[in-house]
mmCIF file of C-alpha atoms and ligand atoms in Angstrom:
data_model
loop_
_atom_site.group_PDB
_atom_site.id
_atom_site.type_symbol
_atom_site.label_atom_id
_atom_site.label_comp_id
_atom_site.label_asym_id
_atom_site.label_seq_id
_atom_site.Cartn_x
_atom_site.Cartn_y
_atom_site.Cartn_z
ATOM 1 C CA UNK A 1 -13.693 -24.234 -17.230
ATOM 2 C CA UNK A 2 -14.958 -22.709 -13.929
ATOM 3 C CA UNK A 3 -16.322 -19.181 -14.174
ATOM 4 C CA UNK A 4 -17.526 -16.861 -11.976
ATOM 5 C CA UNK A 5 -18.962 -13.271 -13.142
ATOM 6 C CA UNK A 6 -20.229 -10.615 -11.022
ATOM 7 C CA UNK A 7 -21.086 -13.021 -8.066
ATOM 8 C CA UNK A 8 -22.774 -11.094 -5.189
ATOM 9 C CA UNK A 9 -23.761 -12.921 -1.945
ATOM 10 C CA UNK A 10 -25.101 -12.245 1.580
ATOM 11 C CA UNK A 11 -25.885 -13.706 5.230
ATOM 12 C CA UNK A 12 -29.420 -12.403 5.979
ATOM 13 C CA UNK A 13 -29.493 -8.743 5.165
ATOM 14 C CA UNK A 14 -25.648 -8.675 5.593
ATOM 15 C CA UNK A 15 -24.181 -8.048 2.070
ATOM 16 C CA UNK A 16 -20.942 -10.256 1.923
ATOM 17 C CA UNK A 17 -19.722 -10.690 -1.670
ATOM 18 C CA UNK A 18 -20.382 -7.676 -3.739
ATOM 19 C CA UNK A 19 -19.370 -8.893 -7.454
ATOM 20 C CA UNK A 20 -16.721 -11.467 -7.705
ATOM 21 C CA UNK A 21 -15.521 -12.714 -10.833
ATOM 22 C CA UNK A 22 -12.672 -14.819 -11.241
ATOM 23 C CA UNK A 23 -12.105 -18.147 -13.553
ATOM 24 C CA UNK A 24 -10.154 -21.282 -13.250
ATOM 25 C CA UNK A 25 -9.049 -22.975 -16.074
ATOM 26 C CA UNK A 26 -8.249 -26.748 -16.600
ATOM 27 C CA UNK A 27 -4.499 -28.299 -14.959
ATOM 28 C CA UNK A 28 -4.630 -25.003 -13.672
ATOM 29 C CA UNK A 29 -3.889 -24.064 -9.556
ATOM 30 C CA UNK A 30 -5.420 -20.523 -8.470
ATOM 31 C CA UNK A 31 -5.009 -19.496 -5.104
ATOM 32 C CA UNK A 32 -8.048 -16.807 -3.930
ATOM 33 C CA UNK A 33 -6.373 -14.836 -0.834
ATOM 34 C CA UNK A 34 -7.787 -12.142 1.193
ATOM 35 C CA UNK A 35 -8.362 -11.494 5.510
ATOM 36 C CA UNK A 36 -10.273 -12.980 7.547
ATOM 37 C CA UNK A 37 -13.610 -12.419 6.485
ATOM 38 C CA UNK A 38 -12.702 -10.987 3.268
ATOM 39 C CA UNK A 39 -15.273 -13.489 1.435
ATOM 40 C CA UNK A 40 -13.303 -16.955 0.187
ATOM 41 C CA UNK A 41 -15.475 -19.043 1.821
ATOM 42 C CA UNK A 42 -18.061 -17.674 0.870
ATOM 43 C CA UNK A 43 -17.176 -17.776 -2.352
ATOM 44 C CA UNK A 44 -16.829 -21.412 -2.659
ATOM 45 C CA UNK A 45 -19.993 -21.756 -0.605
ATOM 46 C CA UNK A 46 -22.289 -19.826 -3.614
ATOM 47 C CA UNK A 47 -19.495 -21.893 -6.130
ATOM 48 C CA UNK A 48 -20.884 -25.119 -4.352
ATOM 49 C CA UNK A 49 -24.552 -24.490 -4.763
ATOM 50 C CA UNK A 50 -24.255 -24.226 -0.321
ATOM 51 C CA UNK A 51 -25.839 -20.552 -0.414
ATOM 52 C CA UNK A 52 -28.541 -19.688 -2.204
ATOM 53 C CA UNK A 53 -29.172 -15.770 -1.458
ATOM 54 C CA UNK A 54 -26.760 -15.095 -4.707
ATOM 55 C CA UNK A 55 -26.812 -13.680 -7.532
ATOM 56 C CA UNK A 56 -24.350 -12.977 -11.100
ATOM 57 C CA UNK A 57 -23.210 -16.124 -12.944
ATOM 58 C CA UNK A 58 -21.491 -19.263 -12.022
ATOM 59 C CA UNK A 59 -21.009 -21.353 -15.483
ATOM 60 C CA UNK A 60 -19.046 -25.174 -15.112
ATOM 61 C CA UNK A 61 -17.910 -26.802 -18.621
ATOM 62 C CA UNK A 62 -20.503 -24.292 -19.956
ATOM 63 C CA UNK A 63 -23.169 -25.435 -17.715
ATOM 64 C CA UNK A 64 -24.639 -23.104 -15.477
ATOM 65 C CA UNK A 65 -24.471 -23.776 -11.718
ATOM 66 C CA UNK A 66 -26.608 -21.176 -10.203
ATOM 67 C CA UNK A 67 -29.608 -23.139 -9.687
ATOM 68 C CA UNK A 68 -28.323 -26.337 -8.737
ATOM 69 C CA UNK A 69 -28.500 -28.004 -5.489
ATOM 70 C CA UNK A 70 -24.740 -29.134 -3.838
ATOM 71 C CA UNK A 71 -25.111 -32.914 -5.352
ATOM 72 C CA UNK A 72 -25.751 -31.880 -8.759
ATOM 73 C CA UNK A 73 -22.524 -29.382 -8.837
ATOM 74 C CA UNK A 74 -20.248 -32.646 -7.129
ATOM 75 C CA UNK A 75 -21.969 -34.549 -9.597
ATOM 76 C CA UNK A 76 -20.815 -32.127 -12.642
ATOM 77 C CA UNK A 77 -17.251 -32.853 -11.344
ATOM 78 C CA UNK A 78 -16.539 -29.796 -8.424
ATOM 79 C CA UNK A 79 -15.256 -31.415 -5.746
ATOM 80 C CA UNK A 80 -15.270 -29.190 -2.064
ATOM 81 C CA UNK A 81 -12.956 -29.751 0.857
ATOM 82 C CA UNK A 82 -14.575 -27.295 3.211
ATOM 83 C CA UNK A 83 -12.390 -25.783 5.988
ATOM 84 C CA UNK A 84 -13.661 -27.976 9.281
ATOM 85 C CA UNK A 85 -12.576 -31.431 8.616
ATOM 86 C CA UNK A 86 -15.526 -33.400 7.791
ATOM 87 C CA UNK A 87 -14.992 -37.127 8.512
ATOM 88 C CA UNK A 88 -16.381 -39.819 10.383
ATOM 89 C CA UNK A 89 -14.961 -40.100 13.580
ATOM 90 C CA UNK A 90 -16.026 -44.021 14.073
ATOM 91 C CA UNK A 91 -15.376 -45.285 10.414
ATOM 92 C CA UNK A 92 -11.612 -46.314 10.017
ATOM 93 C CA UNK A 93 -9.785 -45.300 7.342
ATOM 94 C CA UNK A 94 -10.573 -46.951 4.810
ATOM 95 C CA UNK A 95 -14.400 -47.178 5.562
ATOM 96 C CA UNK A 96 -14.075 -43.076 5.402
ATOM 97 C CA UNK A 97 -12.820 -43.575 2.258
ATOM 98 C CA UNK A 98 -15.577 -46.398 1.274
ATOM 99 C CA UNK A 99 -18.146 -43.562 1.421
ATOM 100 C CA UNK A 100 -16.717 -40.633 -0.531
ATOM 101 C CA UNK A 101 -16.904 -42.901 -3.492
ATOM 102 C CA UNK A 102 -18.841 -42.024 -6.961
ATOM 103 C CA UNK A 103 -18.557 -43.409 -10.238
ATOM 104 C CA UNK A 104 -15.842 -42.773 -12.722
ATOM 105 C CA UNK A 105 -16.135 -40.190 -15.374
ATOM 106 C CA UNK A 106 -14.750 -40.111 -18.854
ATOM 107 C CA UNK A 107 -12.814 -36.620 -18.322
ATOM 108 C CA UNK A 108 -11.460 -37.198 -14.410
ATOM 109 C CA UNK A 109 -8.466 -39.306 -12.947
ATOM 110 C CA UNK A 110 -9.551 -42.191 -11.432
ATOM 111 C CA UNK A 111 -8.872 -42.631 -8.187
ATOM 112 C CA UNK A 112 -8.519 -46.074 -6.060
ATOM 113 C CA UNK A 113 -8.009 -46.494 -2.759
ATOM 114 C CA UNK A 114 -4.554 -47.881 -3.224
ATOM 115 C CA UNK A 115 -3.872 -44.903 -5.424
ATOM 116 C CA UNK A 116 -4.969 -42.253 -2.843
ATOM 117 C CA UNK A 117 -2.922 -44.374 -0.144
ATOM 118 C CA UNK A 118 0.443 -43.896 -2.060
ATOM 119 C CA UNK A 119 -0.296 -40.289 -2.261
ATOM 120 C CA UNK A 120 -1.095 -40.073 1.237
ATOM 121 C CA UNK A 121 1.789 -42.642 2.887
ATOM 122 C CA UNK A 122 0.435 -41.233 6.392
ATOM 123 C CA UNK A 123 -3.224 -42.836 5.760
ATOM 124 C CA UNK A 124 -2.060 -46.075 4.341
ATOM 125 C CA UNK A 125 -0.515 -46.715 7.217
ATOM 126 C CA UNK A 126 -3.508 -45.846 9.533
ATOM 127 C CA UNK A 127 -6.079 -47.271 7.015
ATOM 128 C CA UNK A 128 -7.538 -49.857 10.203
ATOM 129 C CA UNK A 129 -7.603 -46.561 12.418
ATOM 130 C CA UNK A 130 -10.794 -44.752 13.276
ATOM 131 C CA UNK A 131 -11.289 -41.303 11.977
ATOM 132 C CA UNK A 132 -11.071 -39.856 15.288
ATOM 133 C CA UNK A 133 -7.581 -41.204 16.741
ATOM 134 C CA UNK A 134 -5.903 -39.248 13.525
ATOM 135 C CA UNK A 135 -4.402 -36.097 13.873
ATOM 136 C CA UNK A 136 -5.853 -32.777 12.713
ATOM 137 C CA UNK A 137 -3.180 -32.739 9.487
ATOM 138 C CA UNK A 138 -4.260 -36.539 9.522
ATOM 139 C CA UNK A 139 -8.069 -35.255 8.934
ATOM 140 C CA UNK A 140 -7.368 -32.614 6.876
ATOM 141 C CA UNK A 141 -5.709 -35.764 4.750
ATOM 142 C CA UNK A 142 -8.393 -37.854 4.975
ATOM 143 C CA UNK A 143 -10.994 -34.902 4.045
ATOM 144 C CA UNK A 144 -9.185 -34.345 0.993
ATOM 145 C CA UNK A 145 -8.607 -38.374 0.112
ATOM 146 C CA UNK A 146 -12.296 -39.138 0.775
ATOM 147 C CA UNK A 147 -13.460 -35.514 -1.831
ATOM 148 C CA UNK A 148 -11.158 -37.766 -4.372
ATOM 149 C CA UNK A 149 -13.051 -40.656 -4.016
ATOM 150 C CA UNK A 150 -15.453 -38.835 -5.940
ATOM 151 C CA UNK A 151 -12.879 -38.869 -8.975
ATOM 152 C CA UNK A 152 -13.830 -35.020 -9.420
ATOM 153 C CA UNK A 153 -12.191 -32.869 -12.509
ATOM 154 C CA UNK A 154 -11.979 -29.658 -10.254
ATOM 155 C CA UNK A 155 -11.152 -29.593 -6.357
ATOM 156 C CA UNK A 156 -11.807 -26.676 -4.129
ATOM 157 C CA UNK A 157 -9.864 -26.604 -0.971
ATOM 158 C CA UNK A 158 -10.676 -24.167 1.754
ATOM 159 C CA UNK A 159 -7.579 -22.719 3.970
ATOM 160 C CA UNK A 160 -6.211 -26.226 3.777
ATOM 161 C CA UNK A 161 -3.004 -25.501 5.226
ATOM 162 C CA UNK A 162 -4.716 -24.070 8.040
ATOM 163 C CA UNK A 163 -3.951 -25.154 11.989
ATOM 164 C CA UNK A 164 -1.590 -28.514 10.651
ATOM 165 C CA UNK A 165 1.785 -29.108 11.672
ATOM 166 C CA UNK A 166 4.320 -27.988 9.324
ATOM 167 C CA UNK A 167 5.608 -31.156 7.909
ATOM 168 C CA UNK A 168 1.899 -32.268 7.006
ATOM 169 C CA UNK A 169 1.680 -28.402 5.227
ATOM 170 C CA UNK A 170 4.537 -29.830 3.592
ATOM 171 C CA UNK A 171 3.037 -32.631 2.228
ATOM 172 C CA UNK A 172 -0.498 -30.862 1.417
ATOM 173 C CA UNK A 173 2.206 -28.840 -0.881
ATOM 174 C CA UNK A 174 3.251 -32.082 -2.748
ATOM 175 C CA UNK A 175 -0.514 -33.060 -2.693
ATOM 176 C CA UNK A 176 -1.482 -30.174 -4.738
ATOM 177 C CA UNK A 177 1.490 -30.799 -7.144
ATOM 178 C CA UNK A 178 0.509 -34.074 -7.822
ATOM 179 C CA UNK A 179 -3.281 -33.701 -8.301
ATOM 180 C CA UNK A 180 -2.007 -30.732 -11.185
ATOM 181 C CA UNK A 181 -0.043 -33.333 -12.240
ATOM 182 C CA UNK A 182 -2.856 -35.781 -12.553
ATOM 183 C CA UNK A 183 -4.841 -33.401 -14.550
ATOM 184 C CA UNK A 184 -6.828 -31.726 -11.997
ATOM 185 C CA UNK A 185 -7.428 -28.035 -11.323
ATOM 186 C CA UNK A 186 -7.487 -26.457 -7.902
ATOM 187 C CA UNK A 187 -9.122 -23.831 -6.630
ATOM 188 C CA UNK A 188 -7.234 -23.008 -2.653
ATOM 189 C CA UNK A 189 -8.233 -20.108 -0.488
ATOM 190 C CA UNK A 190 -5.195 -19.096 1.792
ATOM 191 C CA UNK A 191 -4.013 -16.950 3.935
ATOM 192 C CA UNK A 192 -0.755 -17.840 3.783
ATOM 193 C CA UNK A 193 0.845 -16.323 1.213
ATOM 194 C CA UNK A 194 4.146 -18.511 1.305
ATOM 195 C CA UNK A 195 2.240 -21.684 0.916
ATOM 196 C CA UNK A 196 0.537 -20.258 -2.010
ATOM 197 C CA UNK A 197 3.035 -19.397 -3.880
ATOM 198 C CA UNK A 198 4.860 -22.514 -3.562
ATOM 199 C CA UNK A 199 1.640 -23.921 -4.806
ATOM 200 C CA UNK A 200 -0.206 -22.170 -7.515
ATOM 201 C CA UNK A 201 -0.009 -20.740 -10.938
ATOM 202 C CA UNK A 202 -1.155 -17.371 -9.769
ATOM 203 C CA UNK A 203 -3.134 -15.428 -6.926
ATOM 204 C CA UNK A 204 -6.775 -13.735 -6.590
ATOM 205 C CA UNK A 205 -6.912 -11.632 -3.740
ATOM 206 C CA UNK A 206 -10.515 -10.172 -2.958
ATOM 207 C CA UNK A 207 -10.803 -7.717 -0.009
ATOM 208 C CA UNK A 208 -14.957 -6.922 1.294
ATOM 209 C CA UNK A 209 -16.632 -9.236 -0.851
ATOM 210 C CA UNK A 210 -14.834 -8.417 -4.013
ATOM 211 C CA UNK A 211 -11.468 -8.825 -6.257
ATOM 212 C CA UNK A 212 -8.843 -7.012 -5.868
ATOM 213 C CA UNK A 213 -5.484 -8.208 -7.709
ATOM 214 C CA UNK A 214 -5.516 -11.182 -10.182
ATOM 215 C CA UNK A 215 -2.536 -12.225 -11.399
ATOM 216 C CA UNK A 216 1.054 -13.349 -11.019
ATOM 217 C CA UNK A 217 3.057 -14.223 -7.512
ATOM 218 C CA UNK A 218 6.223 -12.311 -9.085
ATOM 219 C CA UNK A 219 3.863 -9.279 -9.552
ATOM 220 C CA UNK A 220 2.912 -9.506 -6.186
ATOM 221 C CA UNK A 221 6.937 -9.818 -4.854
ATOM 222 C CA UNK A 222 7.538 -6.668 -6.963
ATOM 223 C CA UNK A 223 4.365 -4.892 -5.416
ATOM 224 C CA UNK A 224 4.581 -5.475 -1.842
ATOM 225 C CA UNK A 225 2.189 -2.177 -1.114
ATOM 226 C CA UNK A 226 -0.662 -4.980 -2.781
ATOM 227 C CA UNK A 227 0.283 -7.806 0.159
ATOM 228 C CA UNK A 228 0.492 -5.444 2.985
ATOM 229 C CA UNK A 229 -2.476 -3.936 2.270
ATOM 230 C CA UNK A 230 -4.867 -6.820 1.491
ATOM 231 C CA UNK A 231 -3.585 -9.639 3.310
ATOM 232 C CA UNK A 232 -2.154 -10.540 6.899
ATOM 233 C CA UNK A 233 1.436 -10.204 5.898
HETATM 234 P P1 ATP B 301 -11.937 -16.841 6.905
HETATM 235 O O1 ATP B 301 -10.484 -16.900 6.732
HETATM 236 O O2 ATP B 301 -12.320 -16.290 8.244
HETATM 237 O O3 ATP B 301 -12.664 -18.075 6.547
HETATM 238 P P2 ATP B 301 -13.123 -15.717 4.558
HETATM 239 O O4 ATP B 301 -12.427 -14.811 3.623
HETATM 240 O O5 ATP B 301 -13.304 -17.103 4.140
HETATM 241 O O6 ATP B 301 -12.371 -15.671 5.927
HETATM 242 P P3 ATP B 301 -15.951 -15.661 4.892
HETATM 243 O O7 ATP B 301 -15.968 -16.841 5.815
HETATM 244 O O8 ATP B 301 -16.405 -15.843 3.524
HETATM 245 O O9 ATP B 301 -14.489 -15.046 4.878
HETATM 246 O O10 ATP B 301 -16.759 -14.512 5.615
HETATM 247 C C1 ATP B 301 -17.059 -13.282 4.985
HETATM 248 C C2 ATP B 301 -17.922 -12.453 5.910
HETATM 249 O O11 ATP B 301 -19.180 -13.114 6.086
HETATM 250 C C3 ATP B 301 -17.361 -12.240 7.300
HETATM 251 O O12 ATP B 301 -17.605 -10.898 7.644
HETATM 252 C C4 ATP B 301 -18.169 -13.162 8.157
HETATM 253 O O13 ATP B 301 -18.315 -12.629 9.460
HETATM 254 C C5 ATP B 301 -19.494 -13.212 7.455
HETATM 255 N N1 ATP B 301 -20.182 -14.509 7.653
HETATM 256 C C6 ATP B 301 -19.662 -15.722 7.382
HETATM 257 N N2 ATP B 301 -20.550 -16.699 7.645
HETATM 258 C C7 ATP B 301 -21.659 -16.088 8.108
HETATM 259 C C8 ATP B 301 -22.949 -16.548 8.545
HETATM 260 N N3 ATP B 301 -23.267 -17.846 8.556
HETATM 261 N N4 ATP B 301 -23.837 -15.611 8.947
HETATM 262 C C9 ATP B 301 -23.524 -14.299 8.927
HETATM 263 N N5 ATP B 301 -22.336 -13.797 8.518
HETATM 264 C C10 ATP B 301 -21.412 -14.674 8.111
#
């Protein structure tokens, strides 16, 4: 569904992703690991059409997204939850939640606001509250809930476990699990490892700019040389 191929990437003359290929398939939940500064955001910035001094092959439903601007890729059904929480600090709730939304499509879960409200209990019952007098997990939420208002087929969610208060990573876990279960597929950069496994299907770690290990979390609990030396373990 999404594939990447040989994806190379850089920050003025600073070469940052040096060939990255990885693919996520439909229902499917991959979690791309690596450092700080080992590329994931990055990645999903040249994914999302937010970086344009790339090169190799992005293709979407067989559609390729090299050339298109960020609308156009939200608009073939990628949805992007980028790691600062990007809400409206004056719109309540449910006003937030007002402008993330986009027409249906055909081959996407629809999502209402009453829907998105029973999958985030916390929200519903802060819908009349302004963006700003939520917490940080609250944000994160909302950032998420509002990126489903655009009823995408494929979410990707940077470090969103990042900085919240264990019982909302909690829930983020149960999040995940239910969009999979709703027919989505998720595409989750982490650094922390135990919250990906208790969330994916399997693990991408890329180290410098480029892949590493693809595959199962068992391989990686029988490997632990792979952990230690690619991520912050
Ligand atoms: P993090 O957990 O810190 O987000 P990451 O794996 O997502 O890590 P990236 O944010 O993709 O890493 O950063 C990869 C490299 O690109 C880092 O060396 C970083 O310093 C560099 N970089 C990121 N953004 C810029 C920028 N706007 N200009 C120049 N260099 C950048």
């Amino acid at each position: 569904m999404l594939e990447v191929t040989g994806l190379t990437a850089r920050y003025g003359r600073a070469q940052i992703l040096n060939g990255v290929s990885l693919d996520l398939k439909g229902h499917e939940v991959v979690a791309l690991l690596g450092r700080n500064g080992a590329g994931k955001t990055t990645t999903m910035k040249c994914i999302m059409g937010l970086l344009e001094t790339k090169t190799g092959e992005i293709r979407y439903d067989g559609q390729s997204l090299m050339k298109l601007p960020p609308h156009m890729i939200c608009r073939a059904g990628l949805g992007y939850v980028p790691e600062e929480r990007r809400i409206f600090p004056d719109l309540t709730v449910e006003e937030n939640l007002e402008v993330g939304q986009r027409p249906a499509r055909e081959d996407a879960p629809e999502w209402s606001r009453e829907h998105l409200f029973e999958l985030f209990p916390n929200l519903a019952e802060r819908r009349s509250n302004l963006g700003k007098q939520l917490s940080g997990g609250e944000q994160q939420m909302l950032t998420i809930a509002r990126t489903l208002m655009g009823n995408p087929k494929a979410v990707l969610l940077d470090e969103p476990s990042e900085g919240i208060a264990p019982v909302i990573v909690e829930q983020m876990a149960r999040v995940i699990a239910e969009l999979k279960s709703e027919g989505l597929s998720v595409l989750l950069s982490e650094q922390n490892l135990h919250f990906a496994r208790a969330v994916s299907d399997r693990a991408i770690i890329i180290e410098k700019g480029a892949v590493v290990y693809e595959g199962g979390f068992d391989e990686l609990d029988a490997n632990p040389e792979i952990s230690q030396q690619y991520l912050a373990v």
